PDB file of C-alpha atoms in Angstrom:
ATOM      1  CA  UNK O 111      45.678 -29.248 -86.965  1.00  0.00           C
ATOM      2  CA  UNK O 112      45.338 -31.876 -84.244  1.00  0.00           C
ATOM      3  CA  UNK O 113      47.461 -35.049 -83.975  1.00  0.00           C
ATOM      4  CA  UNK O 114      44.351 -37.144 -84.543  1.00  0.00           C
ATOM      5  CA  UNK O 115      43.519 -35.445 -87.840  1.00  0.00           C
ATOM      6  CA  UNK O 116      47.138 -35.595 -89.054  1.00  0.00           C
ATOM      7  CA  UNK O 117      47.678 -39.271 -88.135  1.00  0.00           C
ATOM      8  CA  UNK O 118      44.274 -41.002 -87.862  1.00  0.00           C
ATOM      9  CA  UNK O 119      45.659 -44.542 -88.267  1.00  0.00           C
ATOM     10  CA  UNK O 120      48.321 -44.010 -85.590  1.00  0.00           C
ATOM     11  CA  UNK O 121      45.768 -42.439 -83.232  1.00  0.00           C
ATOM     12  CA  UNK O 122      43.391 -45.344 -83.692  1.00  0.00           C
ATOM     13  CA  UNK O 123      46.202 -47.780 -82.861  1.00  0.00           C
ATOM     14  CA  UNK O 124      47.037 -45.844 -79.666  1.00  0.00           C
ATOM     15  CA  UNK O 125      43.387 -45.856 -78.550  1.00  0.00           C
ATOM     16  CA  UNK O 126      43.158 -49.622 -79.121  1.00  0.00           C
ATOM     17  CA  UNK O 127      46.343 -50.274 -77.126  1.00  0.00           C
ATOM     18  CA  UNK O 128      45.233 -48.033 -74.252  1.00  0.00           C
ATOM     19  CA  UNK O 129      41.795 -49.594 -74.169  1.00  0.00           C
ATOM     20  CA  UNK O 130      43.216 -53.111 -74.099  1.00  0.00           C
ATOM     21  CA  UNK O 131      45.669 -52.113 -71.347  1.00  0.00           C
ATOM     22  CA  UNK O 132      42.923 -50.656 -69.124  1.00  0.00           C
ATOM     23  CA  UNK O 133      40.817 -53.761 -69.685  1.00  0.00           C
ATOM     24  CA  UNK O 134      43.601 -56.144 -68.693  1.00  0.00           C
ATOM     25  CA  UNK O 135      44.723 -54.125 -65.686  1.00  0.00           C
ATOM     26  CA  UNK O 136      41.266 -53.246 -64.472  1.00  0.00           C
ATOM     27  CA  UNK O 137      39.086 -55.375 -62.196  1.00  0.00           C
ATOM     28  CA  UNK O 138      37.907 -58.446 -64.024  1.00  0.00           C
ATOM     29  CA  UNK O 139      34.285 -58.875 -63.027  1.00  0.00           C
ATOM     30  CA  UNK O 140      32.289 -61.028 -65.378  1.00  0.00           C
ATOM     31  CA  UNK O 141      28.849 -61.840 -64.090  1.00  0.00           C
ATOM     32  CA  UNK O 142      29.521 -65.547 -64.195  1.00  0.00           C
ATOM     33  CA  UNK O 143      31.991 -68.153 -65.387  1.00  0.00           C
ATOM     34  CA  UNK O 144      31.176 -71.546 -66.829  1.00  0.00           C
ATOM     35  CA  UNK O 145      31.710 -74.608 -64.663  1.00  0.00           C
ATOM     36  CA  UNK O 146      30.811 -78.270 -64.803  1.00  0.00           C
ATOM     37  CA  UNK O 147      27.513 -79.491 -66.217  1.00  0.00           C
ATOM     38  CA  UNK O 148      26.991 -76.181 -67.984  1.00  0.00           C
ATOM     39  CA  UNK O 149      26.256 -74.309 -64.777  1.00  0.00           C
ATOM     40  CA  UNK O 150      27.221 -70.624 -64.429  1.00  0.00           C
ATOM     41  CA  UNK O 151      29.121 -69.798 -61.245  1.00  0.00           C
ATOM     42  CA  UNK O 152      29.808 -66.410 -59.588  1.00  0.00           C
ATOM     43  CA  UNK O 153      33.414 -65.446 -60.254  1.00  0.00           C
ATOM     44  CA  UNK O 154      34.771 -63.368 -57.398  1.00  0.00           C
ATOM     45  CA  UNK O 155      32.272 -62.710 -54.626  1.00  0.00           C
ATOM     46  CA  UNK O 156      32.772 -64.621 -51.367  1.00  0.00           C
ATOM     47  CA  UNK O 157      29.416 -66.466 -51.408  1.00  0.00           C
ATOM     48  CA  UNK O 158      30.124 -67.572 -54.963  1.00  0.00           C
ATOM     49  CA  UNK O 159      33.580 -68.877 -54.122  1.00  0.00           C
ATOM     50  CA  UNK O 160      32.193 -70.806 -51.154  1.00  0.00           C
ATOM     51  CA  UNK O 161      29.411 -72.275 -53.268  1.00  0.00           C
ATOM     52  CA  UNK O 162      31.859 -73.384 -55.919  1.00  0.00           C
ATOM     53  CA  UNK O 163      34.181 -74.919 -53.301  1.00  0.00           C
ATOM     54  CA  UNK O 164      31.308 -76.891 -51.811  1.00  0.00           C
ATOM     55  CA  UNK O 165      30.328 -78.144 -55.255  1.00  0.00           C
ATOM     56  CA  UNK O 166      33.877 -79.420 -55.734  1.00  0.00           C
ATOM     57  CA  UNK O 167      33.847 -81.027 -52.305  1.00  0.00           C
ATOM     58  CA  UNK O 168      30.568 -82.827 -52.942  1.00  0.00           C
ATOM     59  CA  UNK O 169      32.189 -84.451 -55.959  1.00  0.00           C
ATOM     60  CA  UNK O 170      34.929 -85.702 -53.647  1.00  0.00           C
ATOM     61  CA  UNK O 171      32.315 -87.438 -51.504  1.00  0.00           C
ATOM     62  CA  UNK O 172      31.093 -89.354 -54.551  1.00  0.00           C
ATOM     63  CA  UNK O 173      34.659 -90.217 -55.506  1.00  0.00           C
ATOM     64  CA  UNK O 174      35.278 -91.549 -51.995  1.00  0.00           C
ATOM     65  CA  UNK O 175      32.381 -93.947 -52.300  1.00  0.00           C
ATOM     66  CA  UNK O 176      33.754 -95.112 -55.627  1.00  0.00           C
ATOM     67  CA  UNK O 177      37.169 -95.762 -54.089  1.00  0.00           C
ATOM     68  CA  UNK O 178      35.589 -97.737 -51.253  1.00  0.00           C
ATOM     69  CA  UNK O 179      33.648 -99.846 -53.734  1.00  0.00           C
ATOM     70  CA  UNK O 180      36.778-100.420 -55.808  1.00  0.00           C
ATOM     71  CA  UNK O 181      39.006-101.631 -52.971  1.00  0.00           C
ATOM     72  CA  UNK O 182      36.343-102.933 -50.554  1.00  0.00           C
ATOM     73  CA  UNK O 183      33.698-103.293 -51.727  1.00  0.00           C
ATOM     74  CA  UNK O 184      32.478-102.327 -48.201  1.00  0.00           C
ATOM     75  CA  UNK O 185      34.032-100.126 -45.521  1.00  0.00           C
ATOM     76  CA  UNK O 186      34.747-103.213 -43.426  1.00  0.00           C
ATOM     77  CA  UNK O 187      37.057-104.480 -46.167  1.00  0.00           C
ATOM     78  CA  UNK O 188      39.210-101.341 -46.397  1.00  0.00           C
ATOM     79  CA  UNK O 189      42.555-101.426 -44.605  1.00  0.00           C
ATOM     80  CA  UNK O 190      44.186 -98.230 -43.378  1.00  0.00           C
ATOM     81  CA  UNK O 191      47.556 -99.199 -44.823  1.00  0.00           C
ATOM     82  CA  UNK O 192      47.243-102.290 -47.030  1.00  0.00           C
ATOM     83  CA  UNK O 193      50.202-104.682 -47.195  1.00  0.00           C
ATOM     84  CA  UNK O 194      52.389-104.929 -50.262  1.00  0.00           C
ATOM     85  CA  UNK O 195      50.704-107.944 -51.830  1.00  0.00           C
ATOM     86  CA  UNK O 196      49.553-108.816 -55.320  1.00  0.00           C
ATOM     87  CA  UNK O 197      47.435-107.243 -56.703  1.00  0.00           C
ATOM     88  CA  UNK O 198      49.002-104.163 -55.178  1.00  0.00           C
ATOM     89  CA  UNK O 199      46.322-101.931 -53.520  1.00  0.00           C
ATOM     90  CA  UNK O 200      47.271 -98.449 -54.676  1.00  0.00           C
ATOM     91  CA  UNK O 201      45.984 -96.427 -51.732  1.00  0.00           C
ATOM     92  CA  UNK O 202      46.397 -95.541 -48.056  1.00  0.00           C
ATOM     93  CA  UNK O 203      43.740 -94.234 -45.687  1.00  0.00           C
ATOM     94  CA  UNK O 204      44.708 -90.638 -46.432  1.00  0.00           C
ATOM     95  CA  UNK O 205      43.681 -91.014 -50.084  1.00  0.00           C
ATOM     96  CA  UNK O 206      40.054 -91.271 -48.997  1.00  0.00           C
ATOM     97  CA  UNK O 207      40.228 -87.926 -47.182  1.00  0.00           C
ATOM     98  CA  UNK O 208      42.033 -85.343 -49.337  1.00  0.00           C
ATOM     99  CA  UNK O 209      41.826 -81.640 -48.574  1.00  0.00           C
ATOM    100  CA  UNK O 210      39.448 -81.008 -51.468  1.00  0.00           C
ATOM    101  CA  UNK O 211      37.832 -77.797 -50.211  1.00  0.00           C
ATOM    102  CA  UNK O 212      39.197 -74.543 -51.611  1.00  0.00           C
ATOM    103  CA  UNK O 213      39.949 -71.841 -49.066  1.00  0.00           C
ATOM    104  CA  UNK O 214      38.390 -68.636 -50.508  1.00  0.00           C
ATOM    105  CA  UNK O 215      41.255 -66.503 -49.149  1.00  0.00           C
ATOM    106  CA  UNK O 216      45.047 -66.631 -48.977  1.00  0.00           C
ATOM    107  CA  UNK O 217      46.607 -69.727 -47.417  1.00  0.00           C
ATOM    108  CA  UNK O 218      49.813 -69.433 -45.429  1.00  0.00           C
ATOM    109  CA  UNK O 219      51.897 -71.579 -43.164  1.00  0.00           C
ATOM    110  CA  UNK O 220      52.382 -70.049 -39.739  1.00  0.00           C
ATOM    111  CA  UNK O 221      55.119 -71.284 -37.451  1.00  0.00           C
ATOM    112  CA  UNK O 222      58.129 -73.523 -37.899  1.00  0.00           C
ATOM    113  CA  UNK O 223      58.766 -75.159 -41.260  1.00  0.00           C
ATOM    114  CA  UNK O 224      59.351 -78.403 -39.385  1.00  0.00           C
ATOM    115  CA  UNK O 225      57.050 -79.854 -36.753  1.00  0.00           C
ATOM    116  CA  UNK O 226      54.951 -77.142 -35.123  1.00  0.00           C
ATOM    117  CA  UNK O 227      53.791 -75.055 -38.085  1.00  0.00           C
ATOM    118  CA  UNK O 228      50.161 -74.997 -39.245  1.00  0.00           C
ATOM    119  CA  UNK O 229      48.362 -73.912 -42.425  1.00  0.00           C
ATOM    120  CA  UNK O 230      45.798 -71.128 -41.995  1.00  0.00           C
ATOM    121  CA  UNK O 231      43.104 -69.849 -44.351  1.00  0.00           C
ATOM    122  CA  UNK O 232      42.646 -66.095 -44.544  1.00  0.00           C
ATOM    123  CA  UNK O 233      44.563 -64.736 -41.560  1.00  0.00           C
ATOM    124  CA  UNK O 234      43.986 -61.312 -43.126  1.00  0.00           C
ATOM    125  CA  UNK O 235      40.304 -61.710 -42.225  1.00  0.00           C
ATOM    126  CA  UNK O 236      41.170 -61.315 -38.529  1.00  0.00           C
ATOM    127  CA  UNK O 237      44.234 -59.084 -38.878  1.00  0.00           C
ATOM    128  CA  UNK O 238      42.355 -56.082 -37.464  1.00  0.00           C
ATOM    129  CA  UNK O 239      39.403 -57.906 -35.881  1.00  0.00           C
ATOM    130  CA  UNK O 240      38.867 -56.370 -32.423  1.00  0.00           C
ATOM    131  CA  UNK O 241      37.521 -59.556 -30.811  1.00  0.00           C
ATOM    132  CA  UNK O 242      39.857 -62.052 -32.490  1.00  0.00           C
ATOM    133  CA  UNK O 243      40.215 -65.155 -30.299  1.00  0.00           C
ATOM    134  CA  UNK O 244      42.575 -68.104 -30.774  1.00  0.00           C
ATOM    135  CA  UNK O 245      42.667 -71.307 -28.716  1.00  0.00           C
ATOM    136  CA  UNK O 246      45.692 -73.597 -28.837  1.00  0.00           C
ATOM    137  CA  UNK O 247      45.715 -77.074 -27.269  1.00  0.00           C
ATOM    138  CA  UNK O 248      49.014 -78.924 -27.126  1.00  0.00           C
ATOM    139  CA  UNK O 249      51.869 -76.463 -26.639  1.00  0.00           C
ATOM    140  CA  UNK O 250      54.802 -78.789 -25.913  1.00  0.00           C
ATOM    141  CA  UNK O 251      56.947 -75.693 -25.327  1.00  0.00           C
ATOM    142  CA  UNK O 252      56.919 -74.891 -29.078  1.00  0.00           C
ATOM    143  CA  UNK O 253      54.948 -71.758 -29.876  1.00  0.00           C
ATOM    144  CA  UNK O 254      56.154 -70.603 -33.293  1.00  0.00           C
ATOM    145  CA  UNK O 255      52.596 -70.931 -34.642  1.00  0.00           C
ATOM    146  CA  UNK O 256      51.139 -68.756 -31.926  1.00  0.00           C
ATOM    147  CA  UNK O 257      53.985 -66.234 -32.191  1.00  0.00           C
ATOM    148  CA  UNK O 258      53.336 -65.721 -35.908  1.00  0.00           C
ATOM    149  CA  UNK O 259      49.627 -65.185 -35.331  1.00  0.00           C
ATOM    150  CA  UNK O 260      50.476 -62.484 -32.804  1.00  0.00           C
ATOM    151  CA  UNK O 261      53.020 -60.922 -35.161  1.00  0.00           C
ATOM    152  CA  UNK O 262      50.543 -60.782 -38.058  1.00  0.00           C
ATOM    153  CA  UNK O 263      47.466 -59.512 -36.227  1.00  0.00           C
ATOM    154  CA  UNK O 264      46.687 -56.425 -34.191  1.00  0.00           C
ATOM    155  CA  UNK O 265      44.081 -57.618 -31.705  1.00  0.00           C
ATOM    156  CA  UNK O 266      44.171 -61.433 -31.505  1.00  0.00           C
ATOM    157  CA  UNK O 267      44.299 -62.885 -28.006  1.00  0.00           C
ATOM    158  CA  UNK O 268      45.582 -66.466 -27.605  1.00  0.00           C
ATOM    159  CA  UNK O 269      44.531 -68.942 -24.929  1.00  0.00           C
ATOM    160  CA  UNK O 270      46.950 -71.875 -24.616  1.00  0.00           C
ATOM    161  CA  UNK O 271      46.457 -75.164 -22.758  1.00  0.00           C
ATOM    162  CA  UNK O 272      48.824 -78.048 -22.023  1.00  0.00           C
ATOM    163  CA  UNK O 273      49.210 -79.908 -18.712  1.00  0.00           C
ATOM    164  CA  UNK O 274      52.650 -81.249 -19.718  1.00  0.00           C
ATOM    165  CA  UNK O 275      54.376 -77.824 -19.687  1.00  0.00           C
ATOM    166  CA  UNK O 276      54.214 -74.679 -17.577  1.00  0.00           C
ATOM    167  CA  UNK O 277      54.022 -71.973 -20.237  1.00  0.00           C
ATOM    168  CA  UNK O 278      54.077 -71.099 -23.896  1.00  0.00           C
ATOM    169  CA  UNK O 279      57.352 -71.708 -25.716  1.00  0.00           C
ATOM    170  CA  UNK O 280      60.175 -69.162 -25.972  1.00  0.00           C
ATOM    171  CA  UNK O 281      59.142 -68.133 -29.492  1.00  0.00           C
ATOM    172  CA  UNK O 282      56.627 -65.679 -28.003  1.00  0.00           C
ATOM    173  CA  UNK O 283      58.417 -62.414 -27.264  1.00  0.00           C
ATOM    174  CA  UNK O 284      57.970 -60.280 -24.176  1.00  0.00           C
ATOM    175  CA  UNK O 285      56.131 -57.658 -26.224  1.00  0.00           C
ATOM    176  CA  UNK O 286      53.640 -60.297 -27.425  1.00  0.00           C
ATOM    177  CA  UNK O 287      53.042 -61.886 -24.031  1.00  0.00           C
ATOM    178  CA  UNK O 288      50.348 -59.405 -23.021  1.00  0.00           C
ATOM    179  CA  UNK O 289      48.037 -60.992 -25.594  1.00  0.00           C
ATOM    180  CA  UNK O 290      48.552 -64.564 -24.349  1.00  0.00           C
ATOM    181  CA  UNK O 291      46.916 -66.571 -21.584  1.00  0.00           C
ATOM    182  CA  UNK O 292      48.192 -69.987 -20.471  1.00  0.00           C
ATOM    183  CA  UNK O 293      46.751 -72.669 -18.199  1.00  0.00           C
ATOM    184  CA  UNK O 294      48.144 -76.187 -17.512  1.00  0.00           C
ATOM    185  CA  UNK O 295      44.838 -77.823 -18.423  1.00  0.00           C
ATOM    186  CA  UNK O 296      43.982 -80.609 -20.839  1.00  0.00           C
ATOM    187  CA  UNK O 297      41.194 -80.872 -23.402  1.00  0.00           C
ATOM    188  CA  UNK O 298      38.838 -83.828 -23.043  1.00  0.00           C
ATOM    189  CA  UNK O 299      35.347 -85.102 -23.795  1.00  0.00           C
ATOM    190  CA  UNK O 300      34.172 -84.359 -20.246  1.00  0.00           C
ATOM    191  CA  UNK O 301      35.240 -82.201 -17.330  1.00  0.00           C
ATOM    192  CA  UNK O 302      37.520 -83.825 -14.756  1.00  0.00           C
ATOM    193  CA  UNK O 303      39.210 -81.401 -12.401  1.00  0.00           C
ATOM    194  CA  UNK O 304      38.565 -82.617  -8.875  1.00  0.00           C
ATOM    195  CA  UNK O 305      41.217 -82.801  -6.136  1.00  0.00           C
ATOM    196  CA  UNK O 306      41.856 -86.470  -6.905  1.00  0.00           C
ATOM    197  CA  UNK O 307      42.567 -85.840 -10.590  1.00  0.00           C
ATOM    198  CA  UNK O 308      46.205 -85.770 -11.609  1.00  0.00           C
ATOM    199  CA  UNK O 309      45.518 -83.231 -14.389  1.00  0.00           C
ATOM    200  CA  UNK O 310      42.662 -80.794 -14.787  1.00  0.00           C
ATOM    201  CA  UNK O 311      40.670 -81.660 -17.900  1.00  0.00           C
ATOM    202  CA  UNK O 312      37.960 -79.533 -19.491  1.00  0.00           C
ATOM    203  CA  UNK O 313      35.691 -79.657 -22.497  1.00  0.00           C
ATOM    204  CA  UNK O 314      36.021 -76.848 -25.016  1.00  0.00           C
ATOM    205  CA  UNK O 315      32.634 -75.447 -24.038  1.00  0.00           C
ATOM    206  CA  UNK O 316      33.594 -75.392 -20.348  1.00  0.00           C
ATOM    207  CA  UNK O 317      36.771 -73.452 -21.084  1.00  0.00           C
ATOM    208  CA  UNK O 318      34.892 -70.998 -23.276  1.00  0.00           C
ATOM    209  CA  UNK O 319      32.427 -70.385 -20.441  1.00  0.00           C
ATOM    210  CA  UNK O 320      35.267 -69.864 -17.965  1.00  0.00           C
ATOM    211  CA  UNK O 321      36.793 -67.300 -20.316  1.00  0.00           C
ATOM    212  CA  UNK O 322      33.497 -65.627 -21.200  1.00  0.00           C
ATOM    213  CA  UNK O 323      33.789 -66.476 -24.903  1.00  0.00           C
ATOM    214  CA  UNK O 324      31.026 -67.291 -27.375  1.00  0.00           C
ATOM    215  CA  UNK O 325      33.277 -67.827 -30.393  1.00  0.00           C
ATOM    216  CA  UNK O 326      36.803 -68.846 -31.408  1.00  0.00           C
ATOM    217  CA  UNK O 327      38.281 -67.666 -34.688  1.00  0.00           C
ATOM    218  CA  UNK O 328      41.157 -70.165 -34.917  1.00  0.00           C
ATOM    219  CA  UNK O 329      41.291 -73.431 -32.963  1.00  0.00           C
ATOM    220  CA  UNK O 330      44.481 -75.523 -32.901  1.00  0.00           C
ATOM    221  CA  UNK O 331      44.367 -79.049 -31.444  1.00  0.00           C
ATOM    222  CA  UNK O 332      47.333 -81.395 -31.112  1.00  0.00           C
ATOM    223  CA  UNK O 333      46.560 -83.699 -28.192  1.00  0.00           C
ATOM    224  CA  UNK O 334      47.981 -87.113 -29.110  1.00  0.00           C
ATOM    225  CA  UNK O 335      44.851 -89.004 -30.217  1.00  0.00           C
ATOM    226  CA  UNK O 336      42.480 -87.457 -27.672  1.00  0.00           C
ATOM    227  CA  UNK O 337      41.044 -85.532 -30.638  1.00  0.00           C
ATOM    228  CA  UNK O 338      38.630 -88.403 -31.325  1.00  0.00           C
ATOM    229  CA  UNK O 339      36.990 -88.380 -27.905  1.00  0.00           C
ATOM    230  CA  UNK O 340      37.156 -84.609 -27.586  1.00  0.00           C
ATOM    231  CA  UNK O 341      35.660 -83.698 -30.965  1.00  0.00           C
ATOM    232  CA  UNK O 342      33.024 -86.421 -30.754  1.00  0.00           C
ATOM    233  CA  UNK O 343      31.790 -85.022 -27.434  1.00  0.00           C
ATOM    234  CA  UNK O 344      31.978 -81.463 -28.728  1.00  0.00           C
ATOM    235  CA  UNK O 345      30.196 -82.007 -32.038  1.00  0.00           C
ATOM    236  CA  UNK O 346      27.299 -84.221 -30.966  1.00  0.00           C
ATOM    237  CA  UNK O 347      25.159 -81.532 -29.273  1.00  0.00           C
ATOM    238  CA  UNK O 348      25.723 -79.135 -32.165  1.00  0.00           C
ATOM    239  CA  UNK O 349      24.716 -81.780 -34.687  1.00  0.00           C
ATOM    240  CA  UNK O 350      21.617 -82.639 -32.642  1.00  0.00           C
ATOM    241  CA  UNK O 351      20.496 -79.014 -32.364  1.00  0.00           C
ATOM    242  CA  UNK O 352      21.580 -77.852 -35.809  1.00  0.00           C
ATOM    243  CA  UNK O 353      23.652 -75.021 -34.326  1.00  0.00           C
ATOM    244  CA  UNK O 354      26.908 -74.071 -36.074  1.00  0.00           C
ATOM    245  CA  UNK O 355      30.173 -74.901 -34.327  1.00  0.00           C
ATOM    246  CA  UNK O 356      31.615 -72.054 -32.217  1.00  0.00           C
ATOM    247  CA  UNK O 357      34.872 -71.722 -34.167  1.00  0.00           C
ATOM    248  CA  UNK O 358      35.835 -70.471 -37.618  1.00  0.00           C
ATOM    249  CA  UNK O 359      38.599 -72.897 -38.529  1.00  0.00           C
ATOM    250  CA  UNK O 360      40.439 -75.838 -37.039  1.00  0.00           C
ATOM    251  CA  UNK O 361      44.084 -76.872 -37.281  1.00  0.00           C
ATOM    252  CA  UNK O 362      44.235 -80.515 -36.191  1.00  0.00           C
ATOM    253  CA  UNK O 363      46.854 -83.220 -36.016  1.00  0.00           C
ATOM    254  CA  UNK O 364      45.206 -86.614 -36.509  1.00  0.00           C
ATOM    255  CA  UNK O 365      46.723 -89.655 -34.785  1.00  0.00           C
ATOM    256  CA  UNK O 366      45.133 -92.701 -36.363  1.00  0.00           C
ATOM    257  CA  UNK O 367      46.522 -95.213 -33.858  1.00  0.00           C
ATOM    258  CA  UNK O 368      44.621 -98.411 -33.038  1.00  0.00           C
ATOM    259  CA  UNK O 369      41.678 -97.697 -35.332  1.00  0.00           C
ATOM    260  CA  UNK O 370      40.095 -99.358 -38.318  1.00  0.00           C
ATOM    261  CA  UNK O 371      38.815 -97.701 -41.467  1.00  0.00           C
ATOM    262  CA  UNK O 372      35.144 -98.035 -40.550  1.00  0.00           C
ATOM    263  CA  UNK O 373      35.676 -96.237 -37.231  1.00  0.00           C
ATOM    264  CA  UNK O 374      37.732 -93.485 -38.799  1.00  0.00           C
ATOM    265  CA  UNK O 375      35.273 -92.934 -41.654  1.00  0.00           C
ATOM    266  CA  UNK O 376      32.356 -92.566 -39.224  1.00  0.00           C
ATOM    267  CA  UNK O 377      34.284 -90.015 -37.160  1.00  0.00           C
ATOM    268  CA  UNK O 378      35.367 -88.072 -40.250  1.00  0.00           C
ATOM    269  CA  UNK O 379      31.838 -87.990 -41.662  1.00  0.00           C
ATOM    270  CA  UNK O 380      30.709 -86.517 -38.349  1.00  0.00           C
ATOM    271  CA  UNK O 381      33.148 -83.649 -38.880  1.00  0.00           C
ATOM    272  CA  UNK O 382      31.779 -83.114 -42.382  1.00  0.00           C
ATOM    273  CA  UNK O 383      28.169 -83.174 -41.162  1.00  0.00           C
ATOM    274  CA  UNK O 384      29.035 -80.464 -38.638  1.00  0.00           C
ATOM    275  CA  UNK O 385      30.292 -78.220 -41.456  1.00  0.00           C
ATOM    276  CA  UNK O 386      34.052 -78.811 -41.337  1.00  0.00           C
ATOM    277  CA  UNK O 387      35.818 -78.891 -44.700  1.00  0.00           C
ATOM    278  CA  UNK O 388      39.534 -79.739 -45.051  1.00  0.00           C
ATOM    279  CA  UNK O 389      41.431 -77.188 -47.145  1.00  0.00           C
ATOM    280  CA  UNK O 390      44.978 -78.380 -46.428  1.00  0.00           C
ATOM    281  CA  UNK O 391      46.706 -81.574 -45.368  1.00  0.00           C
ATOM    282  CA  UNK O 392      50.197 -82.966 -45.063  1.00  0.00           C
ATOM    283  CA  UNK O 393      51.605 -86.131 -43.464  1.00  0.00           C
ATOM    284  CA  UNK O 394      53.745 -85.684 -40.382  1.00  0.00           C
ATOM    285  CA  UNK O 395      57.012 -86.679 -42.027  1.00  0.00           C
ATOM    286  CA  UNK O 396      59.069 -85.790 -38.965  1.00  0.00           C
ATOM    287  CA  UNK O 397      57.240 -88.471 -37.009  1.00  0.00           C
ATOM    288  CA  UNK O 398      57.538 -90.887 -39.923  1.00  0.00           C
ATOM    289  CA  UNK O 399      61.262 -90.277 -40.240  1.00  0.00           C
ATOM    290  CA  UNK O 400      62.045 -91.077 -36.618  1.00  0.00           C
ATOM    291  CA  UNK O 401      59.445 -93.772 -36.045  1.00  0.00           C
ATOM    292  CA  UNK O 402      60.597 -97.379 -36.341  1.00  0.00           C
ATOM    293  CA  UNK O 403      59.075 -98.888 -39.455  1.00  0.00           C
ATOM    294  CA  UNK O 404      58.354 -95.540 -41.085  1.00  0.00           C
ATOM    295  CA  UNK O 405      54.729 -95.375 -39.932  1.00  0.00           C
ATOM    296  CA  UNK O 406      52.515 -92.818 -41.702  1.00  0.00           C
ATOM    297  CA  UNK O 407      49.635 -92.767 -39.237  1.00  0.00           C
ATOM    298  CA  UNK O 408      49.900 -89.069 -38.328  1.00  0.00           C
ATOM    299  CA  UNK O 409      48.673 -86.258 -40.548  1.00  0.00           C
ATOM    300  CA  UNK O 410      48.068 -82.535 -40.230  1.00  0.00           C
ATOM    301  CA  UNK O 411      44.704 -81.190 -41.405  1.00  0.00           C
ATOM    302  CA  UNK O 412      43.281 -77.684 -41.582  1.00  0.00           C
ATOM    303  CA  UNK O 413      39.500 -77.256 -41.740  1.00  0.00           C
ATOM    304  CA  UNK O 414      37.207 -74.346 -42.537  1.00  0.00           C
ATOM    305  CA  UNK O 415      33.816 -74.216 -40.809  1.00  0.00           C
ATOM    306  CA  UNK O 416      31.319 -73.431 -43.571  1.00  0.00           C
ATOM    307  CA  UNK O 417      28.266 -73.195 -41.301  1.00  0.00           C
ATOM    308  CA  UNK O 418      27.108 -70.195 -39.337  1.00  0.00           C
ATOM    309  CA  UNK O 419      28.587 -66.728 -39.701  1.00  0.00           C
ATOM    310  CA  UNK O 420      32.268 -66.686 -38.830  1.00  0.00           C
ATOM    311  CA  UNK O 421      34.903 -64.237 -40.069  1.00  0.00           C
ATOM    312  CA  UNK O 422      36.186 -66.545 -42.800  1.00  0.00           C
ATOM    313  CA  UNK O 423      32.877 -67.110 -44.577  1.00  0.00           C
ATOM    314  CA  UNK O 424      31.106 -63.779 -44.015  1.00  0.00           C
ATOM    315  CA  UNK O 425      32.301 -60.270 -44.675  1.00  0.00           C
ATOM    316  CA  UNK O 426      32.915 -58.069 -41.652  1.00  0.00           C
ATOM    317  CA  UNK O 427      29.747 -56.057 -42.199  1.00  0.00           C
ATOM    318  CA  UNK O 428      27.553 -59.146 -42.069  1.00  0.00           C
ATOM    319  CA  UNK O 429      29.145 -61.788 -39.842  1.00  0.00           C
ATOM    320  CA  UNK O 430      28.075 -62.360 -36.257  1.00  0.00           C
ATOM    321  CA  UNK O 431      28.622 -65.099 -33.727  1.00  0.00           C
ATOM    322  CA  UNK O 432      25.857 -67.665 -33.419  1.00  0.00           C
TER     323      UNK O 432
END
């Protein structure tokens, strides 16, 4: 006589437990999950996650307008860092620009835990990518970020630029050096590299042409406020033509010196129009700690480019470089 026939109740209990275990441990793939306004959203596929993230980000844009109206009521009335007066304005400029976009992959900090490290979305997406390309502007002889990219990928090649130093920092080992390329050039809104120029300056597009590149997977920029001129010049032709930007994600330190809120908002909205979405931010507390007066006008941002077909928004079988 079988165990099932001798102990039917016990057997039924075992089957229930096993079935529940397989269900919980197996891949959870409902066709859709409920979200706001009763809409059904894809649960796990990459296009669905990106769509949901953009929906969340669009809500942030509405919230930003509400915050401007509350404390303005116009952009001309908003101060970057309002004084401590009554009634106390409970905001700073950074509250209008939170990193509200959700990276659809793992997020990890690469590089030093102090100044120098950057947050990256989905490094695993380029871990084995044969044509992985990284550009890094602003080396300052500290290359822990670049060293960790090299350590965690198989094929990534890194191009570094900084006219204030002569090489990458010592964090890059001799075994990693074969995948690095350094030039003492600066990044700017226009080319300036004649014999009379103290430093050779290039636009991003000019450097990409010199290197024979049509895409960049990860772009790091830390160039002491030149990011405003540089990115404005870079983005304008892409916005005019409707072409996607030639990089997958951007790690950027923002230096909001000598600006007003209206100027900064216009520049930031240009980034958004070009398809850049911030997925991580943190104030530069090292700078704040050592700066007289405790200024908070530097912040680190990481952006994902949601337009085009880069490695972070398209699966390997479908992405190509526009």
